[in-house]
């Protein structure tokens, strides 16, 4: 059974990553929609689902962290080591980030009673705090807390959440809602806000990603095109490039002047949905790559 | 067209670097005393410094002889003020070859283990 641990670790990481980027995406999409209330209910439900998923997944990740620390020997060993794991740097960061989640869940219920901007900004603040503790939980923490590496990792996580979360929720929730409600011009305006924010986020993803990879590999980039790990990296890169290609097409479409037709809105909705699927694939590949060192594949 | 190709190539290179997560992130031993495969007088302690900070509760050093029997009843501990180093005090060792077994968990939760030999004259 302990051989299941690596698979469980990849699955838990992938689901957790999809959940937190979805929470960030739901809040950002709500901000980009503007004054319209179209899709409000679905975005709130998405935030609620993501919060519940994270509340359940983080304890699983904690258990799997414990299993990893004792060498993936047995379920009992992992269970017994959990109190000790709580005193480690990663364990503490995971527990603190978990404590923020009930607040996010509560906010998803109170959203309708809070004013749009206040509620959304409060939610974004909570997600940012959650990501800050997540950046304390990784390799970036090896030089200690509040270092440049942790700051870069924090920026990286925030920009990834903005890019992938924004696109996933736009493609799967917001764009279909706006298109089906015949708010074609609002879809165009929403798309422009999304595109502007994502351009900035993407620049930060690339800059911080290069820094993280350089630091993480001790200042030398080992070419791995002939290993399974390297091939998975190439697969992820292919998804990233396809998503970028789709993003460029969407950006080109957004240049079309208003008013928009049904056809333009339909194309936009379809392209955003495809981009959303590609972003989910990128997240799954990332979880796979981050949880298995090259030698273990 | 040439400029477009250059831009595309630069983007692909930047993305491939940015897309690589730090999967090599483990605490590798950088300094070991006594050194691996060395021959010398009996050491008073065995000390290993890793490439990054380690979790003391999950990191340890054990010493055995060539038959696999424990050569040291004591437990290893973290060196105060140096989160990258753990050490094991050892009694006076008789001449012979010994194996140092080490396990560490880096602060990001990744576990690594290894062993090496040294000889006491």
PDB file of N, CA and C in Angstrom, chain A residues 65-71 85 88 90, chain B residues 26-27 50 52-60 83 86 102-113:
ATOM      1  N   UNK A  65       2.594  14.320   3.549  1.00  0.00           N
ATOM      2  CA  UNK A  65       3.869  14.945   3.926  1.00  0.00           C
ATOM      3  C   UNK A  65       4.529  14.114   5.025  1.00  0.00           C
ATOM      4  N   UNK A  66       3.695  13.681   5.978  1.00  0.00           N
ATOM      5  CA  UNK A  66       4.183  12.839   7.062  1.00  0.00           C
ATOM      6  C   UNK A  66       4.743  11.528   6.501  1.00  0.00           C
ATOM      7  N   UNK A  67       4.013  10.932   5.556  1.00  0.00           N
ATOM      8  CA  UNK A  67       4.467   9.683   4.924  1.00  0.00           C
ATOM      9  C   UNK A  67       5.807   9.898   4.226  1.00  0.00           C
ATOM     10  N   UNK A  68       5.919  11.047   3.550  1.00  0.00           N
ATOM     11  CA  UNK A  68       7.156  11.356   2.830  1.00  0.00           C
ATOM     12  C   UNK A  68       8.333  11.494   3.795  1.00  0.00           C
ATOM     13  N   UNK A  69       8.069  12.135   4.949  1.00  0.00           N
ATOM     14  CA  UNK A  69       9.153  12.374   5.907  1.00  0.00           C
ATOM     15  C   UNK A  69       9.654  11.088   6.559  1.00  0.00           C
ATOM     16  N   UNK A  70       8.759  10.097   6.715  1.00  0.00           N
ATOM     17  CA  UNK A  70       9.215   8.828   7.311  1.00  0.00           C
ATOM     18  C   UNK A  70       9.662   7.828   6.236  1.00  0.00           C
ATOM     19  N   UNK A  71       9.679   8.267   4.996  1.00  0.00           N
ATOM     20  CA  UNK A  71      10.205   7.414   3.933  1.00  0.00           C
ATOM     21  C   UNK A  71       9.174   6.532   3.263  1.00  0.00           C
ATOM     22  N   UNK A  85       5.482  16.030  12.570  1.00  0.00           N
ATOM     23  CA  UNK A  85       5.419  16.801  11.319  1.00  0.00           C
ATOM     24  C   UNK A  85       4.861  18.195  11.592  1.00  0.00           C
ATOM     25  N   UNK A  88       7.440  20.731  12.154  1.00  0.00           N
ATOM     26  CA  UNK A  88       8.403  21.057  11.090  1.00  0.00           C
ATOM     27  C   UNK A  88       7.943  22.306  10.341  1.00  0.00           C
ATOM     28  N   UNK A  90       7.460  22.808   7.058  1.00  0.00           N
ATOM     29  CA  UNK A  90       6.404  22.536   6.064  1.00  0.00           C
ATOM     30  C   UNK A  90       5.075  22.254   6.745  1.00  0.00           C
TER      31      UNK A  90
ATOM     32  N   UNK B  26      16.518  18.689  -3.123  1.00  0.00           N
ATOM     33  CA  UNK B  26      16.808  17.803  -2.011  1.00  0.00           C
ATOM     34  C   UNK B  26      18.057  18.319  -1.330  1.00  0.00           C
ATOM     35  N   UNK B  27      18.210  17.950  -0.039  1.00  0.00           N
ATOM     36  CA  UNK B  27      19.402  18.384   0.693  1.00  0.00           C
ATOM     37  C   UNK B  27      20.511  17.365   0.470  1.00  0.00           C
ATOM     38  N   UNK B  50      24.681  19.644   4.828  1.00  0.00           N
ATOM     39  CA  UNK B  50      23.891  19.454   3.614  1.00  0.00           C
ATOM     40  C   UNK B  50      23.759  20.762   2.833  1.00  0.00           C
ATOM     41  N   UNK B  52      21.161  22.304   2.001  1.00  0.00           N
ATOM     42  CA  UNK B  52      20.126  23.195   2.524  1.00  0.00           C
ATOM     43  C   UNK B  52      19.709  22.746   3.928  1.00  0.00           C
ATOM     44  N   UNK B  53      18.916  23.587   4.575  1.00  0.00           N
ATOM     45  CA  UNK B  53      18.501  23.303   5.957  1.00  0.00           C
ATOM     46  C   UNK B  53      17.700  21.999   6.021  1.00  0.00           C
ATOM     47  N   UNK B  54      17.882  21.252   7.112  1.00  0.00           N
ATOM     48  CA  UNK B  54      17.169  19.973   7.274  1.00  0.00           C
ATOM     49  C   UNK B  54      16.323  20.005   8.548  1.00  0.00           C
ATOM     50  N   UNK B  55      15.320  19.124   8.583  1.00  0.00           N
ATOM     51  CA  UNK B  55      14.465  19.011   9.764  1.00  0.00           C
ATOM     52  C   UNK B  55      15.147  18.075  10.761  1.00  0.00           C
ATOM     53  N   UNK B  56      15.532  18.575  11.954  1.00  0.00           N
ATOM     54  CA  UNK B  56      16.299  17.743  12.902  1.00  0.00           C
ATOM     55  C   UNK B  56      15.561  16.479  13.335  1.00  0.00           C
ATOM     56  N   UNK B  57      14.222  16.569  13.499  1.00  0.00           N
ATOM     57  CA  UNK B  57      13.470  15.405  13.991  1.00  0.00           C
ATOM     58  C   UNK B  57      13.465  14.244  13.002  1.00  0.00           C
ATOM     59  N   UNK B  58      13.653  14.558  11.721  1.00  0.00           N
ATOM     60  CA  UNK B  58      13.575  13.516  10.694  1.00  0.00           C
ATOM     61  C   UNK B  58      14.927  13.288  10.006  1.00  0.00           C
ATOM     62  N   UNK B  59      15.993  13.856  10.570  1.00  0.00           N
ATOM     63  CA  UNK B  59      17.312  13.705   9.956  1.00  0.00           C
ATOM     64  C   UNK B  59      18.246  13.038  10.974  1.00  0.00           C
ATOM     65  N   UNK B  60      19.027  12.086  10.520  1.00  0.00           N
ATOM     66  CA  UNK B  60      19.891  11.368  11.468  1.00  0.00           C
ATOM     67  C   UNK B  60      21.114  10.778  10.787  1.00  0.00           C
ATOM     68  N   UNK B  83      21.469  25.091  10.778  1.00  0.00           N
ATOM     69  CA  UNK B  83      20.373  24.180  10.403  1.00  0.00           C
ATOM     70  C   UNK B  83      20.714  23.216   9.276  1.00  0.00           C
ATOM     71  N   UNK B  86      24.199  18.128  10.733  1.00  0.00           N
ATOM     72  CA  UNK B  86      23.901  17.221  11.851  1.00  0.00           C
ATOM     73  C   UNK B  86      25.191  16.484  12.206  1.00  0.00           C
ATOM     74  N   UNK B 102      23.190   8.003   6.500  1.00  0.00           N
ATOM     75  CA  UNK B 102      22.508   9.264   6.827  1.00  0.00           C
ATOM     76  C   UNK B 102      21.145   9.343   6.149  1.00  0.00           C
ATOM     77  N   UNK B 103      20.246  10.025   6.840  1.00  0.00           N
ATOM     78  CA  UNK B 103      18.896  10.292   6.308  1.00  0.00           C
ATOM     79  C   UNK B 103      18.610  11.754   6.600  1.00  0.00           C
ATOM     80  N   UNK B 104      18.052  12.446   5.642  1.00  0.00           N
ATOM     81  CA  UNK B 104      17.620  13.819   5.954  1.00  0.00           C
ATOM     82  C   UNK B 104      16.269  14.121   5.327  1.00  0.00           C
ATOM     83  N   UNK B 105      15.583  15.075   5.921  1.00  0.00           N
ATOM     84  CA  UNK B 105      14.358  15.632   5.337  1.00  0.00           C
ATOM     85  C   UNK B 105      14.597  17.132   5.254  1.00  0.00           C
ATOM     86  N   UNK B 106      14.589  17.651   4.038  1.00  0.00           N
ATOM     87  CA  UNK B 106      14.820  19.089   3.872  1.00  0.00           C
ATOM     88  C   UNK B 106      13.576  19.859   4.327  1.00  0.00           C
ATOM     89  N   UNK B 107      13.707  21.169   4.494  1.00  0.00           N
ATOM     90  CA  UNK B 107      12.580  21.933   5.051  1.00  0.00           C
ATOM     91  C   UNK B 107      11.337  21.902   4.151  1.00  0.00           C
ATOM     92  N   UNK B 108      11.515  21.528   2.883  1.00  0.00           N
ATOM     93  CA  UNK B 108      10.327  21.416   2.019  1.00  0.00           C
ATOM     94  C   UNK B 108       9.716  20.013   2.082  1.00  0.00           C
ATOM     95  N   UNK B 109      10.235  19.171   2.995  1.00  0.00           N
ATOM     96  CA  UNK B 109       9.611  17.863   3.220  1.00  0.00           C
ATOM     97  C   UNK B 109      10.175  16.733   2.386  1.00  0.00           C
ATOM     98  N   UNK B 110      11.182  17.007   1.555  1.00  0.00           N
ATOM     99  CA  UNK B 110      11.744  15.939   0.724  1.00  0.00           C
ATOM    100  C   UNK B 110      12.786  15.134   1.502  1.00  0.00           C
ATOM    101  N   UNK B 111      12.711  13.846   1.358  1.00  0.00           N
ATOM    102  CA  UNK B 111      13.591  12.951   2.110  1.00  0.00           C
ATOM    103  C   UNK B 111      14.687  12.411   1.189  1.00  0.00           C
ATOM    104  N   UNK B 112      15.860  12.280   1.733  1.00  0.00           N
ATOM    105  CA  UNK B 112      16.986  11.725   0.980  1.00  0.00           C
ATOM    106  C   UNK B 112      17.836  10.899   1.934  1.00  0.00           C
ATOM    107  N   UNK B 113      18.404   9.816   1.454  1.00  0.00           N
ATOM    108  CA  UNK B 113      19.280   9.011   2.311  1.00  0.00           C
ATOM    109  C   UNK B 113      20.482   8.514   1.521  1.00  0.00           C
TER     110      UNK B 113
END
